[in-house]
Amino acid sequence: GEAPTSLLPPGFLSPRIRPLSPRALGAEINVIASSLYRLLHPAGTPPLLPISTPSTSRRAGIPEVNTPPQNRPLLATPRPGCEVGESSAAAARRQGPAMAHGVDCSYMETRLQDTERRMMAALELVNRRKDRAAVRAEIEVLRNERLAYEQEGIQTRKALARSEAHCRALEARVAVLETRARRLEWQRQAADDFAVEHIMRT
């Protein structure tokens, strides 16, 4: 059989979004939503339930037992312009834009755009968290440096106090030595005077 193609005409979606089948688009949205859910919630949180995508088939979700008997032939009868055994892709190409525009993809496009906005918000939140973590790390480094400077200042002040005490002790010792030197000089001068006087008497 011929591979199914997208029912959307070129340019119907945003240029950044490749036309996907509803099943593939739903799978991609589930993957993105699961990634964001794991990113924004802590470990141990119950997993996110998959997002159900609306069916593009007009017969989806209509049980035959609940369909009135007079409507069952309508559901079983092929649509006008479609032969028995003809693929939906071939019918879409033959009917052109009218059938493509009849498929409501606004829901999926809105969900995809909303998911993209959530992804960008999550990335911005992660970047802000990284920025805050970097700022906190820098603040911690500065705090440690400040503590180191404070400890160094305390040690410097203690060393300065010891140096000042040592200088005062040296000054006191010099004063004592100067006093002794003056006393010895006085005693020597007195001895010289006594010797001269003794010589003069003799």
Coordinates of N, CA and C in Angstrom, one line a residue:
G1 N 0.8 -1.2 0.0 CA 0.0 0.0 0.0 C 0.9 1.3 0.0
E2 N 0.3 2.4 -0.3 CA 1.0 3.6 -0.4 C 1.2 4.2 1.0
A3 N 2.4 4.7 1.3 CA 2.6 5.3 2.7 C 1.7 6.5 2.9
P4 N 1.1 6.6 4.1 CA 0.3 7.8 4.4 C 1.1 9.0 4.5
T5 N 0.5 10.1 4.0 CA 1.1 11.4 4.1 C 0.3 12.3 4.9
S6 N 0.8 13.5 5.2 CA 0.1 14.5 6.1 C -1.1 15.1 5.3
L7 N -2.2 15.3 6.0 CA -3.4 15.9 5.4 C -3.3 17.4 5.4
L8 N -2.3 18.0 5.9 CA -2.2 19.4 6.0 C -1.5 20.0 4.7
P9 N -2.0 21.1 4.2 CA -1.3 21.7 3.0 C 0.0 22.3 3.4
P10 N 1.0 22.5 2.5 CA 2.2 23.2 2.9 C 1.9 24.6 3.4
G11 N 2.6 25.1 4.4 CA 2.4 26.4 5.0 C 1.3 26.5 5.9
F12 N 0.5 25.4 6.2 CA -0.6 25.5 7.1 C -0.1 25.7 8.6
L13 N 1.0 25.0 8.9 CA 1.5 25.2 10.3 C 2.7 26.2 10.2
S14 N 3.2 26.5 11.4 CA 4.4 27.4 11.5 C 5.6 26.8 10.7
P15 N 6.4 27.6 10.1 CA 7.6 27.1 9.3 C 8.5 26.3 10.2
R16 N 8.5 26.5 11.5 CA 9.4 25.7 12.4 C 8.9 24.4 12.7
I17 N 7.6 24.1 12.4 CA 6.9 22.8 12.8 C 6.8 22.0 11.5
R18 N 7.3 20.8 11.5 CA 7.1 19.9 10.4 C 5.8 19.3 10.5
P19 N 5.0 19.2 9.3 CA 3.7 18.5 9.4 C 3.9 17.0 9.8
L20 N 3.2 16.7 10.9 CA 3.3 15.3 11.4 C 1.9 14.7 11.5
S21 N 1.8 13.4 11.5 CA 0.5 12.8 11.7 C 0.1 13.0 13.2
P22 N -1.2 13.0 13.4 CA -1.7 13.2 14.8 C -1.0 12.2 15.8
R23 N -0.8 11.0 15.4 CA -0.2 10.0 16.4 C 1.3 10.4 16.6
A24 N 2.0 10.8 15.6 CA 3.4 11.2 15.8 C 3.5 12.5 16.5
L25 N 2.6 13.4 16.2 CA 2.6 14.7 17.0 C 2.3 14.5 18.4
G26 N 1.3 13.6 18.7 CA 1.0 13.3 20.1 C 2.2 12.6 20.8
A27 N 2.9 11.7 20.1 CA 4.0 11.1 20.7 C 5.1 12.1 21.1
E28 N 5.3 13.1 20.1 CA 6.3 14.1 20.4 C 6.0 15.0 21.5
I29 N 4.7 15.3 21.6 CA 4.2 16.2 22.7 C 4.4 15.4 24.1
N30 N 4.1 14.1 24.1 CA 4.2 13.3 25.3 C 5.7 13.3 25.7
V31 N 6.6 13.2 24.7 CA 8.1 13.1 25.1 C 8.5 14.5 25.7
I32 N 8.1 15.6 25.0 CA 8.4 16.9 25.5 C 7.8 17.1 26.9
A33 N 6.5 16.8 27.1 CA 5.9 17.0 28.4 C 6.5 16.2 29.5
S34 N 6.9 14.9 29.1 CA 7.6 14.1 30.1 C 8.9 14.6 30.5
S35 N 9.7 15.2 29.6 CA 11.0 15.8 29.9 C 10.8 17.0 30.8
L36 N 9.9 17.9 30.5 CA 9.6 19.0 31.3 C 9.1 18.6 32.7
Y37 N 8.3 17.5 32.7 CA 7.8 17.1 34.0 C 8.9 16.6 34.9
R38 N 9.8 15.8 34.3 CA 11.0 15.3 35.1 C 11.9 16.4 35.5
L39 N 12.0 17.5 34.7 CA 12.9 18.6 35.0 C 12.4 19.5 36.1
L40 N 11.0 19.7 36.1 CA 10.4 20.6 37.1 C 9.9 20.0 38.4
H41 N 9.9 18.6 38.5 CA 9.4 18.0 39.6 C 10.5 17.1 40.2
P42 N 10.6 17.0 41.6 CA 11.6 16.2 42.2 C 11.5 14.7 42.0
A43 N 12.6 14.0 42.3 CA 12.6 12.6 42.1 C 11.5 11.9 43.0
G44 N 10.9 10.8 42.5 CA 9.9 10.2 43.3 C 8.5 10.6 43.0
T45 N 8.3 11.7 42.1 CA 7.0 12.1 41.8 C 6.4 11.1 40.8
P46 N 5.1 10.8 40.9 CA 4.4 9.8 40.0 C 4.6 10.3 38.6
P47 N 4.8 9.4 37.6 CA 5.0 9.8 36.2 C 3.8 10.5 35.7
L48 N 4.0 11.3 34.6 CA 2.9 12.1 34.0 C 2.2 11.2 33.1
L49 N 0.8 11.3 33.1 CA 0.0 10.5 32.2 C 0.1 11.0 30.8
P50 N 0.1 10.1 29.8 CA 0.3 10.6 28.4 C -0.9 11.4 28.0
I51 N -0.7 12.3 27.1 CA -1.7 13.2 26.6 C -2.4 12.5 25.4
S52 N -3.7 12.4 25.5 CA -4.5 11.7 24.5 C -4.7 12.7 23.3
T53 N -4.6 12.3 22.1 CA -4.8 13.2 21.0 C -6.1 12.9 20.3
P54 N -6.8 13.9 19.9 CA -8.1 13.7 19.2 C -7.9 13.0 17.9
S55 N -8.9 12.2 17.6 CA -8.8 11.4 16.3 C -9.4 12.3 15.2
T56 N -8.7 12.2 14.0 CA -9.2 12.9 12.9 C -10.3 12.1 12.1
S57 N -10.5 10.9 12.5 CA -11.6 10.1 11.9 C -12.9 10.5 12.4
R58 N -13.9 10.7 11.5 CA -15.2 11.1 11.9 C -16.0 9.9 12.6
R59 N -15.5 8.6 12.4 CA -16.1 7.5 13.0 C -15.5 7.1 14.3
A60 N -14.4 7.7 14.7 CA -13.7 7.3 15.9 C -14.6 7.6 17.1
G61 N -14.6 6.7 18.1 CA -15.3 7.0 19.3 C -16.8 6.8 19.2
I62 N -17.3 6.2 18.1 CA -18.8 6.0 17.9 C -19.0 4.5 17.9
P63 N -19.3 3.9 19.0 CA -19.6 2.4 19.0 C -20.8 2.1 18.1
E64 N -20.6 1.0 17.4 CA -21.7 0.6 16.4 C -22.9 0.3 17.2
V65 N -22.8 -0.3 18.4 CA -24.0 -0.7 19.1 C -24.8 0.5 19.6
N66 N -24.2 1.7 19.7 CA -24.9 2.9 20.2 C -25.4 3.7 19.0
T67 N -25.1 3.3 17.8 CA -25.5 4.0 16.6 C -26.9 3.6 16.2
P68 N -27.8 4.5 15.9 CA -29.1 4.1 15.4 C -29.0 3.3 14.2
P69 N -29.9 2.3 14.0 CA -29.8 1.4 12.8 C -29.9 2.2 11.5
Q70 N -30.7 3.3 11.5 CA -30.8 4.0 10.2 C -29.5 4.7 9.8
N71 N -28.6 5.0 10.8 CA -27.3 5.7 10.5 C -26.2 4.7 10.3
R72 N -26.3 3.5 10.6 CA -25.2 2.5 10.4 C -24.8 2.4 8.9
P73 N -25.7 2.4 7.9 CA -25.3 2.3 6.5 C -24.5 3.6 6.1
L74 N -24.8 4.7 6.8 CA -24.1 6.0 6.4 C -22.7 5.9 6.8
L75 N -22.4 5.3 8.0 CA -21.1 5.2 8.5 C -20.3 4.1 7.7
A76 N -21.0 3.1 7.3 CA -20.3 2.0 6.6 C -20.1 2.3 5.1
T77 N -20.9 3.3 4.6 CA -20.8 3.6 3.1 C -19.6 4.5 2.9
P78 N -18.8 4.2 1.8 CA -17.6 5.1 1.5 C -18.1 6.5 1.2
R79 N -17.2 7.5 1.5 CA -17.5 8.9 1.3 C -17.5 9.1 -0.2
P80 N -18.3 10.1 -0.7 CA -18.3 10.4 -2.1 C -16.9 10.8 -2.6
G81 N -16.6 10.2 -3.8 CA -15.3 10.5 -4.4 C -14.2 9.5 -4.0
C82 N -14.5 8.6 -3.0 CA -13.6 7.6 -2.6 C -14.0 6.2 -3.0
E83 N -13.1 5.5 -3.7 CA -13.5 4.1 -4.1 C -13.1 3.1 -3.0
V84 N -13.6 1.9 -3.1 CA -13.4 0.9 -2.2 C -11.9 0.5 -2.3
G85 N -11.2 0.4 -1.2 CA -9.8 0.1 -1.2 C -8.9 1.3 -1.4
E86 N -9.4 2.4 -1.7 CA -8.5 3.6 -1.9 C -8.0 4.1 -0.6
S87 N -6.7 4.5 -0.5 CA -6.1 4.9 0.7 C -6.6 6.4 1.0
S88 N -6.5 6.7 2.3 CA -6.9 8.1 2.7 C -6.0 9.1 2.1
A89 N -4.7 8.8 2.0 CA -3.7 9.7 1.4 C -4.1 10.0 -0.1
A90 N -4.4 9.0 -0.8 CA -4.8 9.2 -2.2 C -6.1 10.1 -2.3
A91 N -7.0 9.8 -1.4 CA -8.3 10.6 -1.5 C -8.0 12.0 -1.1
A92 N -7.0 12.2 -0.2 CA -6.7 13.6 0.2 C -6.0 14.3 -0.9
R93 N -5.1 13.6 -1.7 CA -4.5 14.3 -2.8 C -5.5 14.6 -3.9
R94 N -6.5 13.7 -4.1 CA -7.4 13.9 -5.2 C -8.4 15.0 -4.8
Q95 N -8.9 15.1 -3.6 CA -9.8 16.1 -3.2 C -9.2 17.5 -2.9
G96 N -7.9 17.5 -2.7 CA -7.2 18.8 -2.6 C -7.4 19.5 -1.3
P97 N -7.2 20.9 -1.3 CA -7.3 21.6 0.0 C -8.6 21.5 0.7
A98 N -9.7 21.2 0.0 CA -11.0 21.3 0.7 C -11.0 20.2 1.8
M99 N -10.5 19.0 1.6 CA -10.5 18.0 2.6 C -9.5 18.3 3.7
A100 N -8.3 18.8 3.2 CA -7.2 19.2 4.2 C -7.7 20.2 5.2
H101 N -8.4 21.2 4.7 CA -8.9 22.3 5.6 C -10.0 21.8 6.5
G102 N -10.6 20.7 6.1 CA -11.7 20.1 6.9 C -11.2 19.4 8.1
V103 N -9.9 19.1 8.2 CA -9.3 18.4 9.4 C -8.9 19.5 10.4
D104 N -9.4 19.4 11.6 CA -9.2 20.4 12.6 C -7.9 20.1 13.4
C105 N -6.8 20.8 13.0 CA -5.5 20.6 13.7 C -5.2 21.8 14.6
S106 N -6.2 22.7 14.8 CA -5.9 23.8 15.7 C -5.6 23.3 17.1
Y107 N -6.3 22.3 17.6 CA -6.0 21.8 18.9 C -4.6 21.3 19.1
M108 N -4.1 20.5 18.1 CA -2.7 20.0 18.2 C -1.7 21.1 18.1
E109 N -2.0 22.1 17.2 CA -1.0 23.2 17.0 C -1.0 24.1 18.3
T110 N -2.2 24.3 18.9 CA -2.2 25.0 20.2 C -1.5 24.3 21.3
R111 N -1.7 23.0 21.4 CA -1.0 22.2 22.4 C 0.5 22.3 22.2
L112 N 1.0 22.2 20.9 CA 2.4 22.2 20.6 C 3.0 23.6 20.9
Q113 N 2.3 24.6 20.6 CA 2.7 26.0 20.9 C 2.8 26.2 22.4
D114 N 1.8 25.7 23.1 CA 1.8 25.8 24.6 C 3.0 25.0 25.2
T115 N 3.2 23.8 24.6 CA 4.4 23.0 25.1 C 5.7 23.7 24.8
E116 N 5.8 24.4 23.7 CA 7.0 25.1 23.3 C 7.2 26.3 24.3
R117 N 6.1 27.0 24.6 CA 6.2 28.1 25.6 C 6.6 27.5 27.0
R118 N 6.1 26.4 27.4 CA 6.4 25.8 28.7 C 7.9 25.4 28.7
M119 N 8.4 24.9 27.5 CA 9.8 24.4 27.4 C 10.7 25.6 27.6
M120 N 10.4 26.7 26.9 CA 11.2 27.9 27.0 C 11.2 28.5 28.4
A121 N 10.0 28.5 29.0 CA 9.9 28.9 30.4 C 10.8 28.1 31.3
A122 N 10.7 26.7 31.1 CA 11.5 25.8 31.9 C 13.0 26.1 31.7
L123 N 13.4 26.3 30.4 CA 14.8 26.5 30.2 C 15.3 27.8 30.8
E124 N 14.4 28.9 30.8 CA 14.7 30.1 31.4 C 14.8 29.9 32.9
L125 N 13.9 29.1 33.5 CA 14.0 28.8 34.9 C 15.3 28.1 35.3
V126 N 15.7 27.2 34.4 CA 16.9 26.5 34.7 C 18.1 27.4 34.6
N127 N 18.1 28.3 33.6 CA 19.2 29.3 33.5 C 19.2 30.2 34.7
R128 N 18.0 30.6 35.2 CA 18.0 31.5 36.4 C 18.5 30.7 37.6
R129 N 18.2 29.4 37.7 CA 18.7 28.6 38.8 C 20.2 28.5 38.7
K130 N 20.7 28.3 37.5 CA 22.2 28.2 37.3 C 22.8 29.6 37.7
D131 N 22.2 30.7 37.2 CA 22.7 32.0 37.6 C 22.7 32.2 39.1
R132 N 21.6 31.8 39.7 CA 21.5 32.0 41.2 C 22.6 31.1 41.9
A133 N 22.7 29.9 41.4 CA 23.8 29.0 42.0 C 25.2 29.6 41.8
A134 N 25.4 30.2 40.6 CA 26.7 30.8 40.4 C 26.9 32.0 41.3
V135 N 25.9 32.8 41.5 CA 26.0 34.0 42.4 C 26.2 33.5 43.9
R136 N 25.4 32.4 44.3 CA 25.6 31.9 45.6 C 27.0 31.4 45.8
A137 N 27.6 30.7 44.8 CA 28.9 30.2 44.9 C 29.9 31.3 45.0
E138 N 29.7 32.4 44.2 CA 30.6 33.6 44.3 C 30.5 34.2 45.7
I139 N 29.3 34.3 46.2 CA 29.1 34.9 47.5 C 29.8 34.1 48.6
E140 N 29.7 32.8 48.4 CA 30.4 31.9 49.4 C 31.9 32.0 49.3
V141 N 32.4 32.2 48.1 CA 33.9 32.4 48.0 C 34.3 33.7 48.6
L142 N 33.5 34.8 48.4 CA 33.8 36.1 49.0 C 33.7 36.0 50.5
R143 N 32.7 35.3 51.0 CA 32.6 35.1 52.5 C 33.8 34.4 53.1
N144 N 34.2 33.4 52.4 CA 35.4 32.7 52.9 C 36.7 33.5 52.8
E145 N 36.8 34.3 51.8 CA 37.9 35.3 51.7 C 37.8 36.3 52.8
R146 N 36.6 36.8 53.1 CA 36.5 37.8 54.2 C 36.9 37.2 55.5
L147 N 36.5 35.9 55.7 CA 36.9 35.3 57.0 C 38.4 35.1 57.1
A148 N 39.0 34.7 55.9 CA 40.4 34.6 55.9 C 41.1 35.9 56.2
Y149 N 40.6 37.0 55.6 CA 41.2 38.3 55.8 C 41.0 38.7 57.3
E150 N 39.9 38.4 57.9 CA 39.6 38.7 59.3 C 40.6 37.9 60.2
Q151 N 40.8 36.6 59.9 CA 41.8 35.8 60.7 C 43.2 36.4 60.5
E152 N 43.5 36.8 59.3 CA 44.8 37.3 59.0 C 45.0 38.7 59.8
G153 N 43.9 39.5 59.8 CA 44.0 40.7 60.5 C 44.2 40.5 62.0
I154 N 43.5 39.5 62.6 CA 43.6 39.2 64.0 C 45.1 38.8 64.3
Q155 N 45.6 37.9 63.5 CA 47.0 37.4 63.7 C 48.0 38.6 63.5
T156 N 47.7 39.5 62.6 CA 48.6 40.7 62.4 C 48.5 41.6 63.6
R157 N 47.3 41.8 64.1 CA 47.2 42.6 65.3 C 47.9 42.0 66.5
K158 N 47.8 40.7 66.7 CA 48.5 40.0 67.8 C 50.0 40.1 67.6
A159 N 50.5 40.0 66.4 CA 51.9 40.1 66.2 C 52.4 41.5 66.4
L160 N 51.6 42.5 66.0 CA 51.9 43.9 66.3 C 52.0 44.2 67.8
A161 N 51.0 43.6 68.5 CA 51.0 43.8 70.0 C 52.2 43.2 70.6
R162 N 52.6 42.0 70.1 CA 53.8 41.4 70.7 C 55.1 42.2 70.3
S163 N 55.1 42.8 69.1 CA 56.3 43.6 68.7 C 56.3 44.9 69.6
E164 N 55.2 45.5 69.8 CA 55.2 46.7 70.7 C 55.6 46.4 72.1
A165 N 55.1 45.2 72.6 CA 55.6 44.9 74.0 C 57.1 44.6 74.0
H166 N 57.6 43.9 73.0 CA 59.0 43.7 73.0 C 59.8 45.0 72.9
C167 N 59.3 45.9 72.1 CA 60.0 47.2 71.9 C 59.9 48.0 73.3
R168 N 58.8 47.9 74.0 CA 58.8 48.6 75.3 C 59.8 47.9 76.3
A169 N 59.9 46.6 76.2 CA 60.8 45.9 77.1 C 62.3 46.3 76.7
L170 N 62.5 46.4 75.4 CA 63.9 46.9 75.0 C 64.2 48.3 75.5
E171 N 63.2 49.2 75.4 CA 63.4 50.5 75.8 C 63.6 50.6 77.3
A172 N 62.9 49.8 78.1 CA 63.1 49.8 79.5 C 64.5 49.3 79.9
R173 N 65.0 48.2 79.1 CA 66.3 47.7 79.4 C 67.4 48.7 79.0
V174 N 67.2 49.4 77.9 CA 68.1 50.5 77.5 C 68.2 51.6 78.6
A175 N 67.0 51.9 79.1 CA 67.0 52.9 80.2 C 67.8 52.5 81.4
V176 N 67.7 51.2 81.8 CA 68.4 50.7 82.9 C 69.9 50.7 82.6
L177 N 70.3 50.3 81.4 CA 71.7 50.3 81.0 C 72.3 51.7 81.0
E178 N 71.5 52.6 80.5 CA 72.0 54.0 80.5 C 72.2 54.5 82.0
T179 N 71.3 54.1 82.9 CA 71.4 54.5 84.3 C 72.7 53.9 84.9
R180 N 72.9 52.7 84.6 CA 74.1 52.0 85.1 C 75.4 52.7 84.5
A181 N 75.3 53.0 83.2 CA 76.5 53.6 82.6 C 76.8 55.0 83.2
R182 N 75.7 55.8 83.5 CA 76.0 57.1 84.1 C 76.5 56.9 85.5
R183 N 76.0 55.9 86.2 CA 76.5 55.6 87.6 C 78.0 55.2 87.5
L184 N 78.3 54.3 86.6 CA 79.7 53.9 86.5 C 80.6 55.1 86.1
E185 N 80.1 55.9 85.2 CA 80.9 57.1 84.8 C 81.1 58.0 86.0
W186 N 80.1 58.2 86.8 CA 80.2 59.0 88.0 C 81.3 58.4 89.0
Q187 N 81.2 57.0 89.2 CA 82.1 56.4 90.1 C 83.5 56.5 89.5
R188 N 83.7 56.3 88.2 CA 85.1 56.4 87.6 C 85.6 57.9 87.8
Q189 N 84.7 58.8 87.6 CA 85.1 60.2 87.7 C 85.5 60.5 89.2
A190 N 84.8 60.0 90.1 CA 85.1 60.2 91.5 C 86.4 59.5 91.9
A191 N 86.7 58.3 91.3 CA 87.9 57.6 91.6 C 89.1 58.4 91.0
D192 N 88.9 59.0 89.9 CA 90.0 59.8 89.3 C 90.3 61.0 90.1
D193 N 89.2 61.6 90.6 CA 89.4 62.8 91.4 C 90.1 62.5 92.7
F194 N 89.7 61.3 93.3 CA 90.4 60.9 94.6 C 91.9 60.6 94.3
A195 N 92.2 60.0 93.2 CA 93.6 59.6 92.9 C 94.4 60.9 92.7
V196 N 93.9 61.9 92.0 CA 94.6 63.1 91.8 C 94.8 63.9 93.1
E197 N 93.8 63.9 93.9 CA 93.9 64.6 95.2 C 94.9 63.9 96.1
H198 N 95.0 62.5 96.0 CA 95.9 61.8 96.8 C 97.4 62.1 96.3
I199 N 97.5 62.1 95.0 CA 98.9 62.4 94.5 C 99.3 63.8 94.9
M200 N 98.4 64.8 94.8 CA 98.8 66.1 95.2 C 99.2 66.2 96.7
R201 N 98.6 65.4 97.5 CA 98.9 65.5 99.0 C 100.3 64.9 99.2
T202 N 100.6 63.9 98.5 CA 101.9 63.3 98.7 C 103.0 64.0 97.9

